[in-house]
Coordinates of C-alpha atoms and ligand atoms in Angstrom, one line a residue:
X7 CA 106.1 77.1 131.6
X8 CA 105.7 80.8 132.1
X9 CA 102.4 82.5 131.4
X10 CA 104.1 85.5 129.6
X11 CA 103.9 85.5 125.8
X12 CA 106.8 87.3 124.2
X13 CA 105.8 89.6 121.4
X14 CA 108.2 89.6 118.5
X15 CA 107.3 92.4 116.1
X16 CA 108.4 92.0 112.5
X17 CA 106.7 95.1 111.1
X18 CA 110.1 96.5 110.0
X19 CA 111.1 93.2 108.3
X20 CA 108.3 91.0 107.2
X21 CA 105.9 93.9 107.2
X22 CA 108.2 96.0 105.1
X23 CA 108.3 93.2 102.6
X24 CA 104.6 93.9 101.6
X25 CA 104.3 94.8 98.0
X26 CA 104.4 98.6 97.6
X27 CA 105.7 99.1 101.1
X28 CA 109.0 100.7 102.1
X29 CA 110.2 102.9 105.0
X30 CA 113.2 105.1 105.1
X31 CA 115.6 105.3 108.0
X32 CA 113.8 108.0 109.9
X33 CA 110.5 106.3 109.5
X34 CA 111.9 103.0 110.7
X35 CA 113.4 104.7 113.8
X36 CA 110.1 106.3 114.6
X37 CA 108.3 103.0 114.3
X38 CA 110.9 101.2 116.4
X39 CA 110.5 103.9 119.1
X40 CA 106.8 103.5 119.2
X41 CA 107.1 99.7 119.3
X42 CA 109.2 100.0 122.4
X43 CA 106.5 102.3 123.9
X44 CA 103.9 99.7 122.9
X45 CA 105.8 97.2 125.0
X46 CA 106.9 94.6 122.3
X47 CA 109.7 92.4 123.6
X48 CA 111.7 91.8 120.4
X49 CA 111.9 94.0 117.3
X50 CA 113.0 92.4 114.0
X51 CA 114.5 95.5 112.5
X52 CA 115.3 94.1 109.0
X53 CA 117.3 91.9 106.9
X54 CA 120.8 93.4 107.3
X55 CA 122.4 91.8 104.2
X56 CA 119.5 92.9 101.8
X57 CA 121.1 96.3 101.0
X58 CA 123.3 99.0 102.6
X59 CA 120.1 100.9 103.5
X60 CA 118.7 97.9 105.3
X61 CA 122.0 97.4 107.2
X62 CA 122.1 101.0 108.3
X63 CA 118.5 100.8 109.4
X64 CA 119.0 97.7 111.5
X65 CA 122.2 99.2 113.0
X66 CA 120.5 102.5 113.9
X67 CA 117.5 100.8 115.4
X68 CA 119.9 98.6 117.4
X69 CA 121.9 101.6 118.7
X70 CA 118.7 103.6 119.6
X71 CA 116.6 100.8 121.3
X72 CA 116.5 101.3 125.0
X73 CA 115.0 98.0 126.2
X74 CA 113.8 95.7 123.4
X75 CA 115.8 92.9 121.9
X76 CA 116.8 93.8 118.4
X77 CA 117.0 91.0 115.8
X78 CA 118.2 90.8 112.2
X79 CA 117.2 88.1 109.8
X80 CA 119.9 86.0 108.1
X81 CA 119.8 83.0 105.7
X82 CA 121.8 79.9 106.7
X83 CA 125.0 81.4 105.2
X84 CA 128.1 82.8 106.8
X85 CA 128.0 86.3 105.0
X86 CA 124.3 86.7 106.1
X87 CA 125.0 85.8 109.7
X88 CA 128.1 87.9 110.0
X89 CA 126.3 90.9 108.5
X90 CA 123.4 90.4 110.8
X91 CA 125.7 90.4 113.8
X92 CA 127.5 93.5 112.6
X93 CA 124.2 95.3 112.5
X94 CA 122.7 94.2 115.8
X95 CA 125.9 94.0 117.9
X96 CA 125.4 97.5 119.5
X97 CA 122.0 96.7 120.8
X98 CA 121.3 96.4 124.5
X99 CA 120.0 92.9 123.7
X100 CA 121.1 91.7 120.2
X101 CA 119.6 88.6 118.5
X102 CA 120.5 86.8 115.2
X103 CA 117.5 85.2 113.6
X104 CA 118.6 82.6 111.0
X105 CA 116.4 80.4 108.9
X106 CA 116.3 77.6 106.3
X107 CA 113.4 75.8 104.7
X108 CA 112.5 72.3 105.9
X109 CA 109.6 71.3 103.7
X110 CA 110.4 68.7 101.0
X111 CA 109.1 71.1 98.3
X112 CA 111.4 74.0 99.4
X113 CA 114.4 71.8 100.0
X114 CA 114.2 70.2 96.6
X115 CA 113.0 73.1 94.4
X116 CA 114.4 76.2 96.1
X117 CA 117.5 75.0 98.0
X118 CA 118.4 72.1 95.8
X119 CA 119.6 70.3 99.0
X120 CA 119.0 66.9 100.5
X121 CA 117.4 66.7 104.0
X122 CA 120.9 65.6 105.3
X123 CA 122.5 68.7 103.7
X124 CA 119.8 70.9 105.3
X125 CA 120.6 69.4 108.8
X126 CA 124.3 70.1 108.2
X127 CA 123.5 73.7 107.2
X128 CA 121.4 74.2 110.4
X129 CA 124.2 72.9 112.5
X130 CA 126.8 75.2 110.8
X131 CA 124.7 78.3 110.6
X132 CA 123.2 78.2 114.1
X133 CA 126.7 77.2 115.5
X134 CA 128.3 80.2 113.7
X135 CA 125.5 82.6 114.9
X136 CA 125.9 81.3 118.5
X137 CA 129.6 81.9 118.5
X138 CA 128.9 85.6 117.6
X139 CA 125.7 86.3 119.7
X140 CA 124.3 84.7 122.8
X141 CA 120.7 85.0 121.6
X142 CA 120.0 83.0 118.5
X143 CA 116.6 82.2 117.0
X144 CA 116.2 79.6 114.3
X145 CA 113.2 79.3 111.9
X146 CA 112.1 76.3 109.9
X147 CA 110.7 78.1 106.9
X148 CA 107.6 76.4 105.6
X149 CA 107.4 74.3 108.8
X150 CA 103.7 73.6 108.3
X151 CA 104.4 71.7 105.1
X152 CA 107.4 69.8 106.5
X153 CA 107.5 66.1 107.4
X154 CA 107.0 65.9 111.2
X155 CA 109.9 63.4 111.7
X156 CA 112.3 65.6 109.7
X157 CA 111.1 68.8 111.4
X158 CA 111.7 67.2 114.8
X159 CA 115.3 66.3 113.8
X160 CA 115.9 69.8 112.4
X161 CA 114.6 71.4 115.7
X162 CA 116.8 69.1 117.8
X163 CA 119.8 70.0 115.7
X164 CA 119.2 73.7 116.0
X165 CA 118.8 73.5 119.8
X166 CA 121.9 71.4 120.1
X167 CA 123.8 74.0 118.0
X168 CA 122.7 76.8 120.4
X169 CA 119.4 78.2 119.3
X170 CA 117.3 79.3 122.2
X171 CA 114.1 80.2 120.2
X172 CA 112.6 77.9 117.7
X173 CA 110.2 79.5 115.3
X174 CA 107.8 77.3 113.3
X175 CA 106.4 79.6 110.5
X176 CA 103.3 78.9 108.5
X177 CA 105.1 80.6 105.7
X178 CA 102.3 80.2 103.1
X179 CA 99.3 80.6 105.4
X180 CA 98.2 77.0 104.8
X181 CA 97.6 75.8 108.4
X182 CA 94.3 75.7 110.3
X183 CA 94.1 76.4 114.1
X184 CA 93.8 72.6 114.7
X185 CA 96.8 71.6 112.6
X186 CA 99.0 74.5 113.7
X187 CA 98.3 73.9 117.4
X188 CA 98.8 70.1 117.0
X189 CA 102.2 70.7 115.3
X190 CA 103.4 72.7 118.4
X191 CA 102.1 70.1 120.8
X192 CA 103.8 67.3 118.8
X193 CA 107.2 69.0 118.5
X194 CA 107.3 70.3 122.1
X195 CA 106.6 66.8 123.4
X196 CA 108.7 64.7 121.0
X197 CA 111.9 66.8 120.5
X198 CA 114.2 65.6 123.3
X199 CA 115.9 69.0 124.1
X200 CA 112.7 71.0 123.6
X201 CA 112.8 72.3 127.1
X202 CA 115.9 74.3 126.3
X203 CA 114.1 76.6 123.9
X204 CA 111.1 78.9 123.6
X205 CA 108.8 77.9 120.8
X206 CA 107.5 80.7 118.5
X207 CA 104.7 81.2 116.1
X208 CA 104.9 83.1 112.7
X209 CA 101.6 83.0 110.8
X210 CA 100.7 84.4 107.4
X211 CA 97.1 85.3 106.6
X212 CA 96.5 83.7 103.2
X213 CA 93.3 82.0 104.5
X214 CA 92.5 84.7 107.0
X215 CA 93.5 82.4 109.9
X216 CA 96.8 84.0 111.0
X217 CA 95.6 85.2 114.4
X218 CA 93.5 82.1 115.1
X219 CA 96.5 79.9 114.3
X220 CA 98.7 82.0 116.5
X221 CA 96.4 81.7 119.5
X222 CA 96.0 77.9 118.9
X223 CA 99.8 77.5 119.1
X224 CA 99.9 79.6 122.2
X225 CA 97.4 77.2 123.8
X226 CA 99.6 74.4 122.7
X227 CA 102.7 75.8 124.4
X228 CA 104.2 78.5 122.2
X229 CA 105.6 81.4 124.2
X230 CA 106.7 83.8 121.5
X231 CA 104.5 85.2 118.8
X232 CA 105.7 86.9 115.7
X233 CA 103.3 89.5 114.3
X234 CA 103.1 92.9 112.7
X235 CA 101.2 96.2 113.4
X236 CA 98.0 96.3 111.3
X237 CA 98.8 92.8 110.1
X238 CA 101.0 94.1 107.2
X239 CA 103.3 91.7 105.4
X240 CA 103.9 89.5 102.4
X241 CA 100.8 88.8 100.3
X242 CA 97.8 88.7 102.7
X243 CA 100.0 89.8 105.6
X244 CA 101.0 88.5 109.0
X245 CA 99.1 88.0 112.2
X246 CA 98.2 91.4 113.6
X247 CA 99.8 92.2 116.9
X248 CA 96.9 94.3 118.1
X249 CA 94.4 91.5 117.5
X250 CA 96.6 88.9 119.4
X251 CA 97.2 91.2 122.3
X252 CA 93.6 92.2 122.7
X253 CA 92.3 88.6 122.3
X254 CA 94.6 87.5 125.0
X255 CA 93.6 90.4 127.2
X256 CA 89.8 90.3 126.7
X257 CA 89.6 86.4 126.7
X258 CA 92.0 85.9 129.6
X259 CA 89.3 83.6 131.0
X260 CA 89.9 81.0 128.3
X261 CA 93.6 81.9 127.5
X262 CA 95.2 82.5 130.9
X263 CA 98.4 84.1 129.6
X264 CA 99.6 87.7 129.4
X265 CA 101.7 90.0 127.2
X266 CA 103.8 93.1 128.0
X267 CA 101.7 95.1 125.5
X268 CA 100.5 98.5 126.7
X269 CA 97.2 98.3 125.0
X270 CA 96.5 102.1 125.2
X271 CA 99.4 102.6 122.7
X272 CA 97.9 100.4 120.1
X273 CA 96.0 103.1 118.1
X274 CA 99.1 105.3 118.1
X275 CA 101.2 102.5 116.7
X276 CA 98.6 101.6 114.1
X277 CA 98.3 105.2 112.9
X278 CA 102.0 105.7 112.7
X279 CA 102.5 102.5 110.7
X280 CA 99.7 103.4 108.4
X281 CA 101.1 106.9 107.9
X282 CA 104.6 105.9 107.1
X283 CA 103.8 103.0 104.8
X284 CA 100.8 104.6 103.1
X285 CA 98.8 101.5 103.8
X286 CA 95.4 102.5 104.9
X287 CA 93.6 100.4 107.6
X288 CA 90.4 98.9 106.3
X289 CA 87.4 100.5 108.2
X290 CA 86.1 97.2 109.5
X291 CA 89.5 95.9 110.7
X292 CA 89.4 94.5 114.2
X293 CA 90.7 96.8 117.0
X294 CA 92.1 99.6 114.9
X295 CA 89.6 100.1 112.0
X296 CA 87.7 103.3 111.9
X297 CA 84.4 101.3 112.5
X298 CA 85.8 99.0 115.2
X299 CA 83.8 100.9 117.9
X300 CA 81.1 102.5 115.7
X301 CA 77.4 101.6 116.2
X302 CA 74.9 102.6 113.6
X303 CA 71.9 100.4 113.8
X304 CA 69.1 101.7 116.0
X305 CA 69.0 98.6 118.2
X306 CA 72.7 98.7 118.9
X307 CA 72.7 102.4 119.6
X308 CA 69.8 102.0 122.0
X309 CA 71.7 99.2 123.8
X310 CA 74.9 101.3 123.9
X311 CA 73.0 104.2 125.5
X312 CA 71.7 102.0 128.2
X313 CA 74.9 100.2 128.9
X314 CA 78.0 100.1 126.6
X315 CA 78.8 96.5 127.5
X316 CA 75.7 95.4 125.6
X317 CA 77.6 95.7 122.3
X318 CA 81.2 96.5 123.3
X319 CA 83.5 93.7 124.6
X320 CA 86.3 96.3 125.2
X321 CA 86.4 100.0 125.5
X322 CA 87.8 102.3 122.8
X323 CA 89.9 103.9 125.5
X324 CA 91.5 100.5 126.3
X325 CA 93.2 100.5 122.8
X326 CA 94.0 104.2 122.9
X327 CA 91.0 105.8 121.2
X328 CA 89.8 108.8 123.1
X329 CA 86.7 110.5 121.9
X330 CA 85.6 114.0 122.8
X331 CA 83.5 116.7 121.5
X332 CA 86.4 119.1 120.9
X333 CA 85.3 120.8 117.7
X334 CA 88.1 122.2 115.7
X335 CA 88.0 125.3 113.5
X336 CA 90.0 128.4 112.6
X337 CA 89.8 129.8 116.1
X338 CA 91.4 126.7 117.7
X339 CA 94.8 127.4 119.1
X340 CA 97.9 125.3 119.7
X341 CA 96.7 123.7 123.0
X342 CA 93.4 122.5 121.5
X343 CA 95.2 121.2 118.4
X344 CA 97.7 119.3 120.6
X345 CA 94.8 117.9 122.7
X346 CA 93.0 116.8 119.6
X347 CA 96.1 115.1 118.2
X348 CA 96.5 113.2 121.5
X349 CA 92.9 112.1 121.4
X350 CA 93.5 110.8 117.8
X351 CA 96.5 108.9 118.9
X352 CA 99.3 111.0 117.6
X353 CA 102.5 112.1 119.4
X354 CA 104.4 114.5 117.2
X355 CA 107.8 115.9 117.9
X356 CA 108.1 119.7 118.1
X357 CA 109.0 120.4 114.4
X358 CA 106.3 118.0 113.1
X359 CA 103.8 119.6 115.5
X360 CA 104.6 123.1 114.3
X361 CA 104.3 122.1 110.6
X362 CA 101.1 120.2 111.2
X363 CA 99.6 123.2 113.1
X364 CA 100.5 125.6 110.3
X365 CA 98.8 123.3 107.8
X366 CA 95.8 122.9 110.1
X367 CA 95.5 126.7 110.2
X368 CA 95.7 127.0 106.4
X369 CA 93.1 124.3 106.1
X370 CA 90.8 125.9 108.6
X371 CA 90.9 129.1 106.5
X372 CA 90.0 127.3 103.4
X373 CA 87.3 124.9 104.7
X374 CA 84.2 125.6 106.8
X375 CA 84.2 122.6 109.1
X376 CA 87.2 120.6 110.2
X377 CA 86.5 117.0 111.0
X378 CA 88.7 114.4 112.8
X379 CA 89.3 112.7 109.4
X380 CA 90.6 116.0 108.0
X381 CA 93.1 116.2 110.9
X382 CA 94.1 112.5 110.5
X383 CA 94.7 113.0 106.8
X384 CA 96.7 116.2 107.4
X385 CA 98.9 114.7 110.1
X386 CA 99.5 111.4 108.2
X387 CA 100.5 113.5 105.2
X388 CA 102.9 115.4 107.3
X389 CA 104.4 112.3 109.0
X390 CA 104.6 110.5 105.7
X391 CA 106.8 113.0 103.9
X392 CA 108.8 114.5 106.8
X393 CA 112.0 112.8 105.7
X394 CA 111.4 112.5 102.0
X395 CA 114.4 113.5 99.8
X396 CA 112.0 115.1 97.2
X397 CA 109.4 117.5 98.4
X398 CA 106.6 119.4 96.6
X399 CA 107.0 123.1 97.0
X400 CA 104.6 124.8 94.5
X401 CA 102.0 123.6 92.0
X402 CA 100.3 125.7 89.4
X403 CA 98.0 124.2 86.8
X404 CA 96.3 125.5 83.7
X405 CA 93.4 123.3 82.6
X406 CA 90.0 123.4 81.0
X407 CA 88.4 122.6 77.7
X408 CA 90.8 124.8 75.7
X409 CA 94.1 123.0 76.1
X410 CA 97.0 122.6 76.1
X411 CA 96.9 121.8 79.8
X412 CA 100.1 122.6 81.5
X413 CA 101.8 122.4 84.9
X414 CA 104.4 124.7 86.5
X415 CA 106.0 122.8 89.3
X416 CA 108.6 123.5 91.9
X417 CA 110.2 120.5 93.7
X418 CA 112.9 120.5 96.3
X419 CA 115.4 117.7 95.6
X420 CA 118.0 117.0 98.3
X421 CA 117.7 120.6 99.5
X422 CA 117.8 122.3 96.0
X423 CA 114.7 123.9 94.4
X424 CA 113.9 123.2 90.8
X425 CA 111.1 124.6 88.7
X426 CA 109.8 123.3 85.3
X427 CA 106.8 123.7 83.0
X428 CA 105.3 120.7 81.3
X429 CA 102.4 120.0 79.0
X430 CA 100.2 116.9 79.1
X431 CA 97.0 115.3 78.0
X432 CA 95.1 116.8 80.9
X433 CA 96.2 118.4 84.1
X434 CA 97.3 115.2 85.9
X435 CA 99.4 114.1 82.9
X436 CA 101.0 117.5 82.7
X437 CA 101.8 117.5 86.4
X438 CA 103.3 114.0 86.4
X439 CA 105.3 114.9 83.2
X440 CA 106.7 117.9 85.1
X441 CA 107.8 115.5 88.0
X442 CA 109.5 113.3 85.4
X443 CA 111.3 116.3 84.0
X444 CA 112.8 117.2 87.4
X445 CA 113.4 113.6 88.5
X446 CA 113.9 111.4 85.4
X447 CA 112.7 107.9 86.1
X448 CA 111.9 106.4 82.7
X449 CA 111.5 102.8 83.9
X450 CA 108.6 103.7 86.3
X451 CA 105.0 102.9 85.5
X452 CA 102.0 104.5 87.1
X453 CA 100.0 101.4 88.0
X454 CA 97.2 103.2 89.8
X455 CA 95.9 106.6 90.5
X456 CA 92.9 107.1 92.9
X457 CA 91.2 110.1 94.3
X458 CA 88.7 110.2 97.2
X459 CA 87.2 113.0 99.2
X460 CA 88.1 112.7 102.9
X461 CA 84.8 114.2 104.0
X462 CA 81.5 115.4 102.4
X463 CA 81.2 118.9 100.9
X464 CA 82.6 120.5 97.9
X465 CA 85.4 122.1 100.0
X466 CA 86.5 118.6 101.2
X467 CA 90.1 117.6 101.2
X468 CA 91.2 115.2 98.4
X469 CA 93.2 112.2 99.3
X470 CA 95.2 110.8 96.3
X471 CA 96.9 107.4 96.3
X472 CA 99.2 106.2 93.5
X473 CA 101.1 103.0 92.9
X474 CA 104.3 103.2 90.9
X475 CA 106.3 100.2 89.7
X476 CA 109.8 99.9 88.5
X477 CA 111.7 96.7 87.7
X478 CA 109.3 94.5 89.6
X479 CA 109.4 96.8 92.7
X480 CA 106.3 98.7 93.7
X481 CA 105.8 101.7 95.8
X482 CA 102.6 103.3 97.2
X483 CA 102.3 107.0 97.8
X484 CA 99.6 109.1 99.4
X485 CA 98.9 112.8 99.5
X486 CA 96.2 115.0 101.0
X487 CA 95.2 118.6 100.2
X488 CA 92.2 120.6 99.6
X489 CA 93.5 121.1 96.0
X490 CA 93.3 117.8 94.2
X491 CA 96.3 118.6 92.0
X492 CA 98.5 119.5 94.9
X493 CA 97.4 116.2 96.6
X494 CA 98.2 114.4 93.3
X495 CA 101.7 115.9 93.2
X496 CA 102.3 115.0 96.8
X497 CA 101.1 111.4 96.3
X498 CA 103.3 110.8 93.2
X499 CA 106.3 112.3 94.8
X500 CA 105.8 110.3 98.0
X501 CA 105.7 107.1 95.9
X502 CA 108.8 108.2 94.1
X503 CA 110.6 108.7 97.4
X504 CA 109.7 105.2 98.4
X505 CA 111.0 103.8 95.1
X506 CA 114.3 105.6 95.8
X507 CA 114.5 103.7 99.1
X508 CA 113.9 100.4 97.2
X509 CA 116.3 101.1 94.4
X510 CA 119.6 99.4 95.2
X511 CA 118.0 96.8 97.4
X512 CA 119.0 93.5 95.9
X513 CA 116.1 91.0 95.7
X514 CA 116.7 88.6 98.6
X515 CA 115.6 85.1 98.0
X516 CA 113.0 83.5 100.1
X517 CA 112.0 85.3 103.3
X518 CA 108.3 85.2 103.4
Ligands
LIG3 O1 107.3 83.4 106.7 C1 108.4 83.0 107.0 O2 108.7 81.8 106.9 C2 109.4 83.9 107.4 C3 110.7 83.4 108.0 C4 111.8 83.9 107.2 C5 110.8 83.6 109.4 O3 109.2 85.1 107.4
LIG4 ZN1 107.0 85.5 107.2

């Protein structure tokens, strides 16, 4: 058995299934490129049959990937599998990932199939996939609630039909490290043709055990792990790739295996995914949270000053956090700004850099002190809306105790500028009414509207988050600006853009 653990990243598929999350084509391509730089071995680029947009995204990622294997998910049905193949066939290394549920509950309630019918479906679907593509992965959805005897027969059938990777997902996050590891040990030892496949983990985090379960399975013989950047994914999310990679690196003494992850690219990947999805990373999140390397208590600070290893088991630099005392202000030039971005883990293309620099200069004119958090908010905001179809151009608000409050708003929609005036019950209502006038979207509901100041001081930038829902789909948007109303318009319009990506995506049954 090799000591290399293959990292299968499903940020673009399972991660993108998070409620409120969606990425457009350009964003997916940016994330895929960073995943390759990060060193992941396999990128699950999407679910090709879900919508024309998903198909296009998987195909483009497949065409642009330089090294990584590109997978598309497919149910155990010919149209899914054929569509998946169409999407990935241009990749340097294509993979079809097909799945069917194997637990009694899912087979009865969801599939309405007998166990024998499921075995037939596995044989047919994996066989078809294998005729199209040399690299086929098969997943036993809800493996952890499946009967071990049946699961073993299902795995044997999939390997006989040509699957070379066998994934045993903890679809509902029900397993514990002990039970999950034991399942792998059991299956690897009892399935007669197990030596012809690589066993893979896929853990959801409903009980907060996804990473622990993944590592337990690795110790039991799994050699591929499925995970997402920042742990995003359905419900409580998936196992976080950065946590798995660093646990294996830092505790190599007790888990003597390796990955191909370039750990210094972790922060960059985390920031990018947070920016394009609008999902903020919680401050105390392991490895990539803002406080992951912060020390505030006096005893800890004292220890750190004497020797950093007293309270740090890995260095910030090892995950790509570079700290410096580079103070930014209105006299800072392009070179200093570029260096600061690098330290903060950003790599922007030329156009994005020029736009971000122009905004930085405008902010530095308006605000006395520029903190790292200001720059992070500004760049995330820039990355977030770079490819949006609807862009905010100008916002003018009339408000105060003598109403009516009104907003004059200019948006650019698919390249064309439109200006309207709208009234409302307060400035935010007036502003959002103006957006609705330019881009009618009656069915949408504003579920949440939150404002927070990025730093202290009355001249702080505001960061606004909104959650919009429409026909059971939700989209999160974020906007930052030193004017709260401009930040509000940017956040709402950002969510609306994400809703546009989701419109037309047929609900796809059962891929948790
Ligand atoms: O959680 C799950 O079971 C999945 C499979 C479709 C791989 O995401
Ligand atoms: Zn999943």
